[in-house]
PDB file of C-alpha atoms in Angstrom:
ATOM      1  CA  MET O   1       1.891  -7.642  11.175  1.00 39.00           C
ATOM      2  CA  MET O   2       1.038  -8.602  14.716  1.00 44.00           C
ATOM      3  CA  LEU O   3       0.726 -12.292  15.725  1.00 47.00           C
ATOM      4  CA  PRO O   4       0.218 -13.707  19.146  1.00 47.00           C
ATOM      5  CA  ASN O   5       3.259 -15.349  20.787  1.00 42.00           C
ATOM      6  CA  SER O   6       1.768 -18.711  20.220  1.00 42.00           C
ATOM      7  CA  LEU O   7       2.022 -18.250  16.425  1.00 47.00           C
ATOM      8  CA  ILE O   8       5.336 -16.452  16.042  1.00 47.00           C
ATOM      9  CA  SER O   9       8.144 -18.354  14.419  1.00 47.00           C
ATOM     10  CA  GLY O  10      11.372 -18.128  16.312  1.00 53.00           C
ATOM     11  CA  ASP O  11      13.141 -16.561  13.337  1.00 56.00           C
ATOM     12  CA  ILE O  12      10.915 -13.497  13.237  1.00 59.00           C
ATOM     13  CA  GLY O  13      11.181 -10.752  15.819  1.00 58.00           C
ATOM     14  CA  TYR O  14       8.734  -8.088  16.890  1.00 60.00           C
ATOM     15  CA  ALA O  15       8.318  -4.747  15.096  1.00 62.00           C
ATOM     16  CA  VAL O  16      10.294  -5.789  12.027  1.00 68.00           C
ATOM     17  CA  LYS O  17       9.300  -5.296   8.434  1.00 77.00           C
ATOM     18  CA  ILE O  18       8.764  -8.660   6.909  1.00 84.00           C
ATOM     19  CA  ASN O  19       9.870  -9.217   3.364  1.00 90.00           C
ATOM     20  CA  THR O  20       8.031 -11.285   0.858  1.00 94.00           C
ATOM     21  CA  GLU O  21      10.136 -14.350   1.172  1.00 94.00           C
ATOM     22  CA  ASP O  22      10.043 -14.370   4.965  1.00 90.00           C
ATOM     23  CA  TYR O  23       6.282 -13.801   4.868  1.00 91.00           C
ATOM     24  CA  GLN O  24       5.703 -16.773   2.584  1.00 94.00           C
ATOM     25  CA  GLU O  25       8.086 -19.188   4.271  1.00 92.00           C
ATOM     26  CA  LYS O  26       8.064 -18.212   7.972  1.00 88.00           C
ATOM     27  CA  ILE O  27       4.436 -17.075   8.301  1.00 89.00           C
ATOM     28  CA  LEU O  28       2.388 -18.684   5.624  1.00 91.00           C
ATOM     29  CA  ARG O  29       4.181 -22.029   5.154  1.00 93.00           C
ATOM     30  CA  ASP O  30       5.644 -22.636   8.598  1.00 90.00           C
ATOM     31  CA  VAL O  31       2.945 -21.077  10.895  1.00 86.00           C
ATOM     32  CA  LEU O  32      -0.391 -20.519   9.154  1.00 86.00           C
ATOM     33  CA  LEU O  33      -0.636 -23.668   6.993  1.00 88.00           C
ATOM     34  CA  PRO O  34      -0.056 -26.053   9.966  1.00 88.00           C
ATOM     35  CA  TRP O  35      -2.404 -24.031  12.085  1.00 80.00           C
ATOM     36  CA  VAL O  36      -5.180 -24.110   9.480  1.00 81.00           C
ATOM     37  CA  ALA O  37      -4.660 -27.826   9.007  1.00 81.00           C
ATOM     38  CA  GLU O  38      -5.117 -28.462  12.735  1.00 81.00           C
ATOM     39  CA  ASN O  39      -7.840 -25.888  13.527  1.00 75.00           C
ATOM     40  CA  ALA O  40      -9.948 -24.880  10.595  1.00 71.00           C
ATOM     41  CA  VAL O  41     -12.922 -26.727   9.389  1.00 66.00           C
ATOM     42  CA  SER O  42     -12.946 -27.110   5.643  1.00 64.00           C
ATOM     43  CA  GLY O  43     -15.086 -24.551   3.881  1.00 62.00           C
ATOM     44  CA  GLU O  44     -15.289 -22.359   6.979  1.00 63.00           C
ATOM     45  CA  ARG O  45     -12.182 -20.134   6.382  1.00 68.00           C
ATOM     46  CA  VAL O  46     -11.197 -17.271   4.224  1.00 72.00           C
ATOM     47  CA  LEU O  47      -7.725 -15.827   4.132  1.00 76.00           C
ATOM     48  CA  GLN O  48      -7.950 -12.001   3.846  1.00 76.00           C
ATOM     49  CA  GLN O  49      -4.810  -9.872   3.844  1.00 78.00           C
ATOM     50  CA  ASP O  50      -4.261  -6.163   3.449  1.00 75.00           C
ATOM     51  CA  TRP O  51      -2.181  -4.529   0.690  1.00 77.00           C
ATOM     52  CA  ALA O  52       1.171  -4.766   2.390  1.00 83.00           C
ATOM     53  CA  PRO O  53       3.946  -5.355  -0.169  1.00 89.00           C
ATOM     54  CA  ALA O  54       4.694  -8.919   1.220  1.00 91.00           C
ATOM     55  CA  HIS O  55       0.958  -9.783   0.946  1.00 87.00           C
ATOM     56  CA  SER O  56       0.424  -8.341  -2.567  1.00 87.00           C
ATOM     57  CA  ALA O  57       3.487  -9.752  -4.217  1.00 92.00           C
ATOM     58  CA  ARG O  58       2.703 -12.055  -7.196  1.00 92.00           C
ATOM     59  CA  SER O  59       4.522 -14.925  -5.629  1.00 96.00           C
ATOM     60  CA  THR O  60       2.476 -14.550  -2.435  1.00 93.00           C
ATOM     61  CA  LEU O  61      -0.716 -14.400  -4.346  1.00 90.00           C
ATOM     62  CA  ALA O  62       0.266 -17.631  -6.197  1.00 92.00           C
ATOM     63  CA  PHE O  63       1.137 -19.281  -2.923  1.00 93.00           C
ATOM     64  CA  CYS O  64      -2.206 -18.300  -1.371  1.00 90.00           C
ATOM     65  CA  GLN O  65      -4.144 -19.470  -4.499  1.00 88.00           C
ATOM     66  CA  SER O  66      -2.432 -22.817  -4.271  1.00 90.00           C
ATOM     67  CA  HIS O  67      -2.671 -23.393  -0.559  1.00 88.00           C
ATOM     68  CA  PHE O  68      -5.886 -21.392   0.448  1.00 83.00           C
ATOM     69  CA  PRO O  69      -8.737 -22.029  -1.882  1.00 78.00           C
ATOM     70  CA  GLY O  70     -11.085 -19.172  -1.697  1.00 76.00           C
ATOM     71  CA  HIS O  71      -8.413 -16.718  -0.911  1.00 76.00           C
ATOM     72  CA  TRP O  72      -9.694 -13.147  -1.227  1.00 75.00           C
ATOM     73  CA  THR O  73      -7.147 -11.445  -3.524  1.00 73.00           C
ATOM     74  CA  LYS O  74      -6.141  -7.855  -3.196  1.00 67.00           C
ATOM     75  CA  ASP O  75      -8.359  -6.899  -6.037  1.00 70.00           C
ATOM     76  CA  PHE O  76     -11.376  -8.440  -4.325  1.00 72.00           C
ATOM     77  CA  TRP O  77     -10.721  -6.697  -1.030  1.00 67.00           C
ATOM     78  CA  PRO O  78     -10.647  -2.887  -1.125  1.00 63.00           C
ATOM     79  CA  ALA O  79      -7.442  -1.236   0.191  1.00 59.00           C
ATOM     80  CA  ASN O  80      -9.314   1.154   2.486  1.00 61.00           C
ATOM     81  CA  SER O  81     -12.072  -0.885   3.974  1.00 69.00           C
ATOM     82  CA  PRO O  82     -11.845  -0.366   7.732  1.00 67.00           C
ATOM     83  CA  ASP O  83     -15.531  -1.054   8.253  1.00 76.00           C
ATOM     84  CA  LEU O  84     -15.002  -4.537   6.878  1.00 80.00           C
ATOM     85  CA  ASN O  85     -11.609  -5.519   8.254  1.00 80.00           C
ATOM     86  CA  PRO O  86     -11.849  -7.178  11.714  1.00 84.00           C
ATOM     87  CA  MET O  87      -8.498  -5.735  12.798  1.00 82.00           C
ATOM     88  CA  ASP O  88      -9.677  -2.174  11.979  1.00 83.00           C
ATOM     89  CA  PHE O  89     -13.248  -2.372  13.233  1.00 87.00           C
ATOM     90  CA  ALA O  90     -12.682  -4.307  16.447  1.00 90.00           C
ATOM     91  CA  VAL O  91      -9.205  -5.429  17.362  1.00 90.00           C
ATOM     92  CA  TRP O  92      -7.221  -2.173  17.167  1.00 89.00           C
ATOM     93  CA  GLY O  93      -9.862  -0.333  19.100  1.00 91.00           C
ATOM     94  CA  TYR O  94      -9.937  -3.079  21.759  1.00 94.00           C
ATOM     95  CA  LEU O  95      -6.147  -2.948  22.074  1.00 93.00           C
ATOM     96  CA  GLN O  96      -6.159   0.974  22.241  1.00 93.00           C
ATOM     97  CA  GLN O  97      -8.813   0.881  24.995  1.00 95.00           C
ATOM     98  CA  LYS O  98      -6.937  -1.709  27.126  1.00 95.00           C
ATOM     99  CA  VAL O  99      -3.451  -0.274  26.554  1.00 95.00           C
ATOM    100  CA  PHE O 100      -4.293   3.265  27.137  1.00 94.00           C
ATOM    101  CA  SER O 101      -6.395   2.673  30.213  1.00 95.00           C
ATOM    102  CA  LYS O 102      -3.228   3.438  32.212  1.00 93.00           C
ATOM    103  CA  SER O 103      -0.262   5.549  31.661  1.00 95.00           C
ATOM    104  CA  HIS O 104       3.176   4.340  30.555  1.00 95.00           C
ATOM    105  CA  GLN O 105       6.429   5.810  31.708  1.00 96.00           C
ATOM    106  CA  SER O 106       8.451   4.860  28.681  1.00 95.00           C
ATOM    107  CA  LEU O 107       8.221   3.579  25.102  1.00 93.00           C
ATOM    108  CA  ASN O 108       9.349   0.188  26.314  1.00 92.00           C
ATOM    109  CA  ALA O 109       6.633   0.064  28.920  1.00 94.00           C
ATOM    110  CA  LEU O 110       4.147   0.941  26.248  1.00 92.00           C
ATOM    111  CA  LYS O 111       5.421  -1.778  24.004  1.00 89.00           C
ATOM    112  CA  ALA O 112       5.263  -4.355  26.778  1.00 92.00           C
ATOM    113  CA  SER O 113       1.736  -3.342  27.740  1.00 93.00           C
ATOM    114  CA  LEU O 114       0.622  -3.689  24.059  1.00 90.00           C
ATOM    115  CA  GLN O 115       2.209  -7.092  23.755  1.00 88.00           C
ATOM    116  CA  ASN O 116       0.614  -8.285  27.051  1.00 92.00           C
ATOM    117  CA  VAL O 117      -2.802  -7.135  25.931  1.00 93.00           C
ATOM    118  CA  TRP O 118      -2.366  -8.756  22.517  1.00 88.00           C
ATOM    119  CA  ASP O 119      -1.188 -11.973  24.061  1.00 88.00           C
ATOM    120  CA  ASP O 120      -4.250 -12.054  26.419  1.00 91.00           C
ATOM    121  CA  ILE O 121      -6.968 -11.277  23.882  1.00 91.00           C
ATOM    122  CA  ASP O 122      -9.912 -13.658  24.467  1.00 89.00           C
ATOM    123  CA  VAL O 123     -10.469 -16.146  21.695  1.00 86.00           C
ATOM    124  CA  THR O 124     -14.182 -15.863  22.066  1.00 89.00           C
ATOM    125  CA  PHE O 125     -13.821 -12.124  21.287  1.00 91.00           C
ATOM    126  CA  LEU O 126     -11.856 -12.812  18.156  1.00 87.00           C
ATOM    127  CA  ARG O 127     -14.342 -15.533  16.968  1.00 85.00           C
ATOM    128  CA  LEU O 128     -17.325 -13.185  17.475  1.00 89.00           C
ATOM    129  CA  THR O 129     -15.441 -10.453  15.617  1.00 88.00           C
ATOM    130  CA  VAL O 130     -14.762 -12.777  12.628  1.00 82.00           C
ATOM    131  CA  ILE O 131     -18.372 -14.018  12.608  1.00 84.00           C
ATOM    132  CA  SER O 132     -19.694 -10.413  12.471  1.00 87.00           C
ATOM    133  CA  VAL O 133     -17.847  -9.872   9.132  1.00 84.00           C
ATOM    134  CA  GLU O 134     -20.704 -11.523   7.216  1.00 83.00           C
ATOM    135  CA  LYS O 135     -23.235  -9.065   8.672  1.00 87.00           C
ATOM    136  CA  ARG O 136     -20.974  -6.157   7.942  1.00 86.00           C
ATOM    137  CA  LEU O 137     -20.514  -7.307   4.343  1.00 83.00           C
ATOM    138  CA  LYS O 138     -24.282  -7.416   3.867  1.00 86.00           C
ATOM    139  CA  ALA O 139     -24.721  -3.992   5.458  1.00 85.00           C
ATOM    140  CA  CYS O 140     -21.990  -2.548   3.205  1.00 82.00           C
ATOM    141  CA  THR O 141     -23.691  -4.188   0.098  1.00 82.00           C
ATOM    142  CA  ALA O 142     -27.133  -2.729   1.195  1.00 84.00           C
ATOM    143  CA  ALA O 143     -25.454   0.731   1.567  1.00 82.00           C
ATOM    144  CA  LYS O 144     -23.919   0.290  -1.898  1.00 80.00           C
ATOM    145  CA  GLY O 145     -20.398   0.697  -0.535  1.00 75.00           C
ATOM    146  CA  ALA O 146     -21.220   3.886   1.409  1.00 78.00           C
ATOM    147  CA  HIS O 147     -20.732   4.437   5.048  1.00 78.00           C
ATOM    148  CA  PHE O 148     -22.925   1.871   6.888  1.00 79.00           C
ATOM    149  CA  GLU O 149     -21.533   1.894  10.463  1.00 75.00           C
ATOM    150  CA  HIS O 150     -24.655   3.888  11.671  1.00 71.00           C
ATOM    151  CA  LEU O 151     -26.912   1.140  10.208  1.00 65.00           C
ATOM    152  CA  HIS O 152     -24.996  -1.844  11.709  1.00 59.00           C
ATOM    153  CA  GLU O 153     -26.069  -3.157  15.079  1.00 57.00           C
TER     154      GLU O 153
END
């Protein structure tokens, strides 16, 4: 999981596998819940997770159902849905384009570049990406779940 520096809890390092307990306590409870309370307008948010073990654990799903009404469960959200996942259809490509626009002399330089680009992502880009999900869902539905990228503007 990648999170911008502004959201990282001091107890979680970079490039570490997060177990279920840490995910629930240090990400969902300590970081996401306060952020949502301060920033999200009621009824204008949906929590969507992938199928990572920490996300799909029964206790995580129960936590999400309790704290995030309207949470999209793993059964609702297909495991392989890159055309619908904002990280897959927009953010990873953006990061790749920015990071690999120059060469890196070491793995550490590559990691530093990736982190810098991640930290500098424009919030407007992220908002527009999230807003586009509704159109993408409609296009996917119209294509009956088949590939629709060629139909999407």
